[in-house]
Amino acid sequence: MARSFQNYLGDLRESRVWQSIFRSGSGPSNLHRSQAIQQNLYLHLFSVKSRRSSLAIGVTWYLGTLSMVTFLILVATGIPLMLYYHPSVPQAYADMKDLQFAVSAGLFLRNLHRWSAHAMVLLVFAHMFRVFYRGAYRPPREFNWVIGVMLLLVTLFLSYTGYLLPWDQLAFWAITVGSNIMSAVPLLGPKIRFLTLGGNTVNANALLRFYVLHCVILPLAGGMLVGIHFWRIRKDGGLYSGKSGDESQPQVSQPHE
């Protein structure tokens, strides 16, 4: 008689390979459940104690999770795009055309990267409005609200710096207008504009600086801030449901077998 999938899955969980990776299974006590979460790389991202009401989809709509998913898609598509792109004035526009017409799956990668960037901006804004509407910025979560605002700024700067990389007329004039707005900042405006562009005009220096910002500095900053953001959610007792009196009723999560 053929063995069922559950039997094979049970044998896998009893094997030394599985137990060497997942060292503690869930048990009847809160201590066992806490250990199962803390010793699992994926589950360790979540709070040990959660409120049942905060897990309903209508509370968060998973906007933060979806924002993180789009960020990962941007990283996954951005790395292969970097292999075919040169941040130099003679080649940048030609490389974009090669991605569109010559590189295998290049158009798909570029469009997936572009639409994921649009989706990330919309999701981050929606996440911020949801947090504000629910009052999840209130103590003791005010520090995480500040981290979230910083992540919003990183998201906007990622979109802005990526806008110049195709090096076409639309990108050139958009960055020109944006950099002129920077110069209107009191006292430091002209210096900020000069530092951002690497000169007084949008040229090769600006393209190289925007490339480094877009591909290295801002993604690293975003990744570190996301780590702090998740850590603060864990330390603040998980997701905020917004229900009166619910903040004092967390329960230890039960990992699935």
mmCIF file of C-alpha atoms in Angstrom:
data_model
loop_
_atom_site.group_PDB
_atom_site.id
_atom_site.type_symbol
_atom_site.label_atom_id
_atom_site.label_comp_id
_atom_site.label_asym_id
_atom_site.label_seq_id
_atom_site.Cartn_x
_atom_site.Cartn_y
_atom_site.Cartn_z
ATOM 1 C CA MET A 1 0.000 0.000 0.000
ATOM 2 C CA ALA A 2 1.402 3.345 -1.055
ATOM 3 C CA ARG A 3 2.536 5.612 1.729
ATOM 4 C CA SER A 4 0.875 8.981 2.003
ATOM 5 C CA PHE A 5 2.643 12.306 1.703
ATOM 6 C CA GLN A 6 2.106 12.913 5.427
ATOM 7 C CA ASN A 7 4.075 9.745 6.231
ATOM 8 C CA TYR A 8 7.033 10.892 4.157
ATOM 9 C CA LEU A 9 6.804 14.343 5.730
ATOM 10 C CA GLY A 10 6.791 12.777 9.193
ATOM 11 C CA ASP A 11 9.884 10.705 8.375
ATOM 12 C CA LEU A 12 11.623 13.832 7.111
ATOM 13 C CA ARG A 13 10.924 15.692 10.342
ATOM 14 C CA GLU A 14 12.299 12.787 12.361
ATOM 15 C CA SER A 15 15.528 12.631 10.345
ATOM 16 C CA ARG A 16 18.837 13.935 11.694
ATOM 17 C CA VAL A 17 19.146 16.380 8.791
ATOM 18 C CA TRP A 18 15.832 18.059 9.646
ATOM 19 C CA GLN A 19 16.522 18.105 13.391
ATOM 20 C CA SER A 20 20.006 19.533 12.858
ATOM 21 C CA ILE A 21 18.429 22.507 11.070
ATOM 22 C CA PHE A 22 15.244 22.892 13.138
ATOM 23 C CA ARG A 23 16.599 22.107 16.575
ATOM 24 C CA SER A 24 13.457 22.594 18.640
ATOM 25 C CA GLY A 25 9.947 21.543 17.757
ATOM 26 C CA SER A 26 6.862 23.115 19.257
ATOM 27 C CA GLY A 27 5.545 21.607 22.476
ATOM 28 C CA PRO A 28 2.730 21.985 24.973
ATOM 29 C CA SER A 29 4.393 24.679 27.100
ATOM 30 C CA ASN A 30 5.063 28.330 26.308
ATOM 31 C CA LEU A 31 8.783 27.680 26.788
ATOM 32 C CA HIS A 32 8.854 25.050 24.023
ATOM 33 C CA ARG A 33 6.855 27.307 21.709
ATOM 34 C CA SER A 34 9.173 30.245 22.359
ATOM 35 C CA GLN A 35 12.233 28.095 21.645
ATOM 36 C CA ALA A 36 10.693 26.856 18.397
ATOM 37 C CA ILE A 37 10.329 30.451 17.226
ATOM 38 C CA GLN A 38 13.693 31.724 18.448
ATOM 39 C CA GLN A 39 15.643 28.846 16.884
ATOM 40 C CA ASN A 40 14.034 29.114 13.446
ATOM 41 C CA LEU A 41 15.558 31.682 11.083
ATOM 42 C CA TYR A 42 12.257 32.520 9.390
ATOM 43 C CA LEU A 43 10.061 32.504 12.511
ATOM 44 C CA HIS A 44 12.664 34.548 14.381
ATOM 45 C CA LEU A 45 11.550 37.554 12.323
ATOM 46 C CA PHE A 46 8.208 37.491 14.119
ATOM 47 C CA SER A 47 7.297 38.265 17.692
ATOM 48 C CA VAL A 48 7.207 35.373 20.159
ATOM 49 C CA LYS A 49 3.965 36.729 21.573
ATOM 50 C CA SER A 50 1.163 37.860 19.249
ATOM 51 C CA ARG A 51 -2.364 39.095 19.670
ATOM 52 C CA ARG A 52 -4.973 37.038 17.898
ATOM 53 C CA SER A 53 -6.843 40.129 16.695
ATOM 54 C CA SER A 54 -3.690 41.549 15.064
ATOM 55 C CA LEU A 55 -3.370 38.510 12.766
ATOM 56 C CA ALA A 56 -6.625 39.189 10.898
ATOM 57 C CA ILE A 57 -5.980 40.230 7.296
ATOM 58 C CA GLY A 58 -8.273 43.243 7.630
ATOM 59 C CA VAL A 59 -6.045 44.731 10.331
ATOM 60 C CA THR A 60 -2.852 45.155 8.307
ATOM 61 C CA TRP A 61 -3.724 43.892 4.806
ATOM 62 C CA TYR A 62 -0.095 42.681 4.864
ATOM 63 C CA LEU A 63 0.989 46.025 3.418
ATOM 64 C CA GLY A 64 4.339 45.937 5.207
ATOM 65 C CA THR A 65 4.997 42.374 4.084
ATOM 66 C CA LEU A 66 4.062 43.214 0.496
ATOM 67 C CA SER A 67 6.379 46.238 0.609
ATOM 68 C CA MET A 68 9.213 43.944 1.685
ATOM 69 C CA VAL A 69 8.358 41.474 -1.094
ATOM 70 C CA THR A 70 8.571 44.220 -3.726
ATOM 71 C CA PHE A 71 11.919 45.312 -2.269
ATOM 72 C CA LEU A 72 13.242 41.757 -2.634
ATOM 73 C CA ILE A 73 11.941 41.626 -6.218
ATOM 74 C CA LEU A 74 13.768 44.883 -6.943
ATOM 75 C CA VAL A 75 17.007 43.421 -5.583
ATOM 76 C CA ALA A 76 16.539 40.163 -7.505
ATOM 77 C CA THR A 77 15.869 41.972 -10.795
ATOM 78 C CA GLY A 78 18.324 44.810 -10.218
ATOM 79 C CA ILE A 79 21.386 42.569 -9.883
ATOM 80 C CA PRO A 80 21.079 40.976 -13.365
ATOM 81 C CA LEU A 81 20.260 44.395 -14.835
ATOM 82 C CA MET A 82 23.561 45.690 -13.426
ATOM 83 C CA LEU A 83 25.422 43.078 -15.483
ATOM 84 C CA TYR A 84 24.322 44.729 -18.738
ATOM 85 C CA TYR A 85 24.422 48.398 -17.732
ATOM 86 C CA HIS A 86 27.349 50.821 -17.724
ATOM 87 C CA PRO A 87 26.905 54.146 -15.855
ATOM 88 C CA SER A 88 28.623 56.220 -18.532
ATOM 89 C CA VAL A 89 27.175 58.837 -20.854
ATOM 90 C CA PRO A 90 28.214 57.141 -24.145
ATOM 91 C CA GLN A 91 26.783 53.734 -23.157
ATOM 92 C CA ALA A 92 23.903 54.184 -20.698
ATOM 93 C CA TYR A 93 21.152 54.837 -23.248
ATOM 94 C CA ALA A 94 22.492 52.196 -25.645
ATOM 95 C CA ASP A 95 22.582 49.640 -22.830
ATOM 96 C CA MET A 96 18.927 50.324 -22.051
ATOM 97 C CA LYS A 97 18.056 49.712 -25.700
ATOM 98 C CA ASP A 98 20.071 46.488 -25.685
ATOM 99 C CA LEU A 99 18.136 45.363 -22.608
ATOM 100 C CA GLN A 100 14.931 46.129 -24.445
ATOM 101 C CA PHE A 101 15.710 44.499 -27.790
ATOM 102 C CA ALA A 102 18.872 42.333 -27.624
ATOM 103 C CA VAL A 103 19.279 40.763 -24.172
ATOM 104 C CA SER A 104 17.305 37.585 -23.553
ATOM 105 C CA ALA A 105 14.454 38.394 -21.122
ATOM 106 C CA GLY A 106 15.925 41.878 -20.742
ATOM 107 C CA LEU A 107 12.642 43.649 -21.414
ATOM 108 C CA PHE A 108 10.876 41.401 -18.907
ATOM 109 C CA LEU A 109 13.490 42.106 -16.218
ATOM 110 C CA ARG A 110 13.393 45.846 -16.803
ATOM 111 C CA ASN A 111 9.593 46.011 -16.782
ATOM 112 C CA LEU A 112 9.373 43.802 -13.691
ATOM 113 C CA HIS A 113 11.894 46.071 -11.970
ATOM 114 C CA ARG A 114 10.018 49.212 -13.010
ATOM 115 C CA TRP A 115 6.548 47.994 -12.035
ATOM 116 C CA SER A 116 7.838 46.614 -8.739
ATOM 117 C CA ALA A 117 9.289 50.047 -8.000
ATOM 118 C CA HIS A 118 5.904 51.673 -8.680
ATOM 119 C CA ALA A 119 4.179 49.061 -6.528
ATOM 120 C CA MET A 120 6.644 49.547 -3.678
ATOM 121 C CA VAL A 121 6.012 53.299 -3.549
ATOM 122 C CA LEU A 122 2.236 52.777 -3.479
ATOM 123 C CA LEU A 123 2.453 50.003 -0.866
ATOM 124 C CA VAL A 124 4.773 51.969 1.423
ATOM 125 C CA PHE A 125 2.448 54.983 1.302
ATOM 126 C CA ALA A 126 -0.572 52.746 1.948
ATOM 127 C CA HIS A 127 1.281 51.086 4.840
ATOM 128 C CA MET A 128 2.097 54.486 6.344
ATOM 129 C CA PHE A 129 -1.523 55.663 6.066
ATOM 130 C CA ARG A 130 -2.738 52.411 7.642
ATOM 131 C CA VAL A 131 -0.336 52.804 10.571
ATOM 132 C CA PHE A 132 -1.385 56.438 11.029
ATOM 133 C CA TYR A 133 -5.100 55.623 10.806
ATOM 134 C CA ARG A 134 -4.783 52.779 13.323
ATOM 135 C CA GLY A 135 -2.711 54.894 15.698
ATOM 136 C CA ALA A 136 0.174 52.418 15.657
ATOM 137 C CA TYR A 137 2.656 55.306 15.913
ATOM 138 C CA ARG A 138 1.718 55.944 19.553
ATOM 139 C CA PRO A 139 3.903 54.955 22.531
ATOM 140 C CA PRO A 140 5.719 52.643 22.860
ATOM 141 C CA ARG A 141 5.979 52.441 19.054
ATOM 142 C CA GLU A 142 6.997 56.012 18.248
ATOM 143 C CA PHE A 143 10.619 55.054 17.505
ATOM 144 C CA ASN A 144 9.484 52.497 14.945
ATOM 145 C CA TRP A 145 7.290 55.171 13.350
ATOM 146 C CA VAL A 146 10.423 57.286 12.841
ATOM 147 C CA ILE A 147 12.197 54.285 11.287
ATOM 148 C CA GLY A 148 9.187 53.820 9.001
ATOM 149 C CA VAL A 149 9.341 57.451 7.870
ATOM 150 C CA MET A 150 13.037 56.989 7.099
ATOM 151 C CA LEU A 151 12.161 53.900 5.047
ATOM 152 C CA LEU A 152 9.600 55.970 3.146
ATOM 153 C CA LEU A 153 12.294 58.531 2.311
ATOM 154 C CA VAL A 154 14.695 55.776 1.214
ATOM 155 C CA THR A 155 11.957 54.388 -1.049
ATOM 156 C CA LEU A 156 11.389 57.789 -2.659
ATOM 157 C CA PHE A 157 15.123 58.378 -3.121
ATOM 158 C CA LEU A 158 15.490 54.938 -4.696
ATOM 159 C CA SER A 159 12.824 55.824 -7.242
ATOM 160 C CA TYR A 160 14.339 59.253 -7.873
ATOM 161 C CA THR A 161 17.912 58.033 -8.356
ATOM 162 C CA GLY A 162 16.782 55.200 -10.624
ATOM 163 C CA TYR A 163 14.944 57.686 -12.817
ATOM 164 C CA LEU A 164 18.187 59.083 -14.262
ATOM 165 C CA LEU A 165 19.799 55.771 -15.209
ATOM 166 C CA PRO A 166 18.100 55.316 -18.639
ATOM 167 C CA TRP A 167 19.765 58.623 -19.633
ATOM 168 C CA ASP A 168 17.004 59.714 -21.983
ATOM 169 C CA GLN A 169 15.356 63.125 -22.366
ATOM 170 C CA LEU A 170 12.638 62.385 -19.806
ATOM 171 C CA ALA A 171 15.204 61.348 -17.196
ATOM 172 C CA PHE A 172 17.562 64.250 -17.959
ATOM 173 C CA TRP A 173 14.954 66.960 -17.556
ATOM 174 C CA ALA A 174 13.302 65.318 -14.555
ATOM 175 C CA ILE A 175 16.622 65.295 -12.700
ATOM 176 C CA THR A 176 17.342 68.838 -13.865
ATOM 177 C CA VAL A 177 14.060 70.085 -12.405
ATOM 178 C CA GLY A 178 14.532 68.064 -9.213
ATOM 179 C CA SER A 179 18.071 69.323 -8.663
ATOM 180 C CA ASN A 180 16.908 72.910 -9.192
ATOM 181 C CA ILE A 181 14.343 72.350 -6.441
ATOM 182 C CA MET A 182 17.206 71.219 -4.175
ATOM 183 C CA SER A 183 18.979 74.527 -4.749
ATOM 184 C CA ALA A 184 15.956 76.343 -3.294
ATOM 185 C CA VAL A 185 16.671 74.914 0.179
ATOM 186 C CA PRO A 186 17.686 77.821 2.454
ATOM 187 C CA LEU A 187 21.420 78.250 3.129
ATOM 188 C CA LEU A 188 22.587 74.784 2.045
ATOM 189 C CA GLY A 189 20.562 74.411 -1.157
ATOM 190 C CA PRO A 190 23.314 75.130 -3.724
ATOM 191 C CA LYS A 191 25.818 72.947 -1.850
ATOM 192 C CA ILE A 192 23.347 70.053 -1.645
ATOM 193 C CA ARG A 193 22.706 70.337 -5.381
ATOM 194 C CA PHE A 194 26.438 70.463 -6.173
ATOM 195 C CA LEU A 195 27.139 67.456 -3.937
ATOM 196 C CA THR A 196 24.288 65.447 -5.465
ATOM 197 C CA LEU A 197 25.204 66.150 -9.093
ATOM 198 C CA GLY A 198 28.972 66.284 -8.679
ATOM 199 C CA GLY A 199 28.931 69.634 -10.459
ATOM 200 C CA ASN A 200 26.609 72.368 -11.634
ATOM 201 C CA THR A 201 24.958 70.428 -14.460
ATOM 202 C CA VAL A 202 23.487 66.979 -15.043
ATOM 203 C CA ASN A 203 26.447 65.202 -16.637
ATOM 204 C CA ALA A 204 28.588 62.069 -16.307
ATOM 205 C CA ASN A 205 29.370 62.821 -12.658
ATOM 206 C CA ALA A 206 25.667 62.972 -11.826
ATOM 207 C CA LEU A 207 24.988 59.696 -13.635
ATOM 208 C CA LEU A 208 27.764 57.898 -11.738
ATOM 209 C CA ARG A 209 26.663 59.285 -8.361
ATOM 210 C CA PHE A 210 23.041 58.390 -8.939
ATOM 211 C CA TYR A 211 24.109 54.888 -9.985
ATOM 212 C CA VAL A 212 26.125 54.364 -6.792
ATOM 213 C CA LEU A 213 23.296 55.753 -4.669
ATOM 214 C CA HIS A 214 20.694 53.619 -6.417
ATOM 215 C CA CYS A 215 22.632 50.340 -6.492
ATOM 216 C CA VAL A 216 24.739 50.438 -3.321
ATOM 217 C CA ILE A 217 24.134 53.114 -0.697
ATOM 218 C CA LEU A 218 20.333 53.324 -0.633
ATOM 219 C CA PRO A 219 19.687 49.539 -0.814
ATOM 220 C CA LEU A 220 22.125 48.958 2.063
ATOM 221 C CA ALA A 221 20.513 51.738 4.085
ATOM 222 C CA GLY A 222 17.066 50.331 3.321
ATOM 223 C CA GLY A 223 18.109 46.814 4.320
ATOM 224 C CA MET A 224 19.519 47.981 7.660
ATOM 225 C CA LEU A 225 16.432 50.066 8.413
ATOM 226 C CA VAL A 226 14.145 47.139 7.543
ATOM 227 C CA GLY A 227 16.088 44.978 10.005
ATOM 228 C CA ILE A 228 15.638 47.579 12.751
ATOM 229 C CA HIS A 229 11.974 47.971 11.774
ATOM 230 C CA PHE A 230 11.278 44.236 12.147
ATOM 231 C CA TRP A 231 13.264 44.083 15.384
ATOM 232 C CA ARG A 232 11.214 46.893 16.917
ATOM 233 C CA ILE A 233 7.968 45.176 15.906
ATOM 234 C CA ARG A 234 9.128 42.085 17.807
ATOM 235 C CA LYS A 235 10.177 44.082 20.866
ATOM 236 C CA ASP A 236 6.955 46.104 20.891
ATOM 237 C CA GLY A 237 4.823 42.973 21.116
ATOM 238 C CA GLY A 238 4.030 42.230 17.491
ATOM 239 C CA LEU A 239 1.565 43.961 15.211
ATOM 240 C CA TYR A 240 -0.764 46.618 16.562
ATOM 241 C CA SER A 241 -4.433 45.748 16.159
ATOM 242 C CA GLY A 242 -5.855 49.098 17.213
ATOM 243 C CA LYS A 243 -8.470 47.520 19.466
ATOM 244 C CA SER A 244 -8.983 49.054 22.879
ATOM 245 C CA GLY A 245 -7.530 46.932 25.693
ATOM 246 C CA ASP A 246 -5.918 44.457 23.326
ATOM 247 C CA GLU A 247 -2.379 45.693 23.984
ATOM 248 C CA SER A 248 -2.249 43.812 27.293
ATOM 249 C CA GLN A 249 -3.311 40.398 25.980
ATOM 250 C CA PRO A 250 -0.462 38.875 23.944
ATOM 251 C CA GLN A 251 -0.208 35.104 23.638
ATOM 252 C CA VAL A 252 2.740 32.896 22.755
ATOM 253 C CA SER A 253 2.482 31.859 19.117
ATOM 254 C CA GLN A 254 2.004 28.189 18.223
ATOM 255 C CA PRO A 255 4.282 27.233 15.279
ATOM 256 C CA HIS A 256 2.750 24.802 12.796
ATOM 257 C CA GLU A 257 4.091 21.275 12.823
#
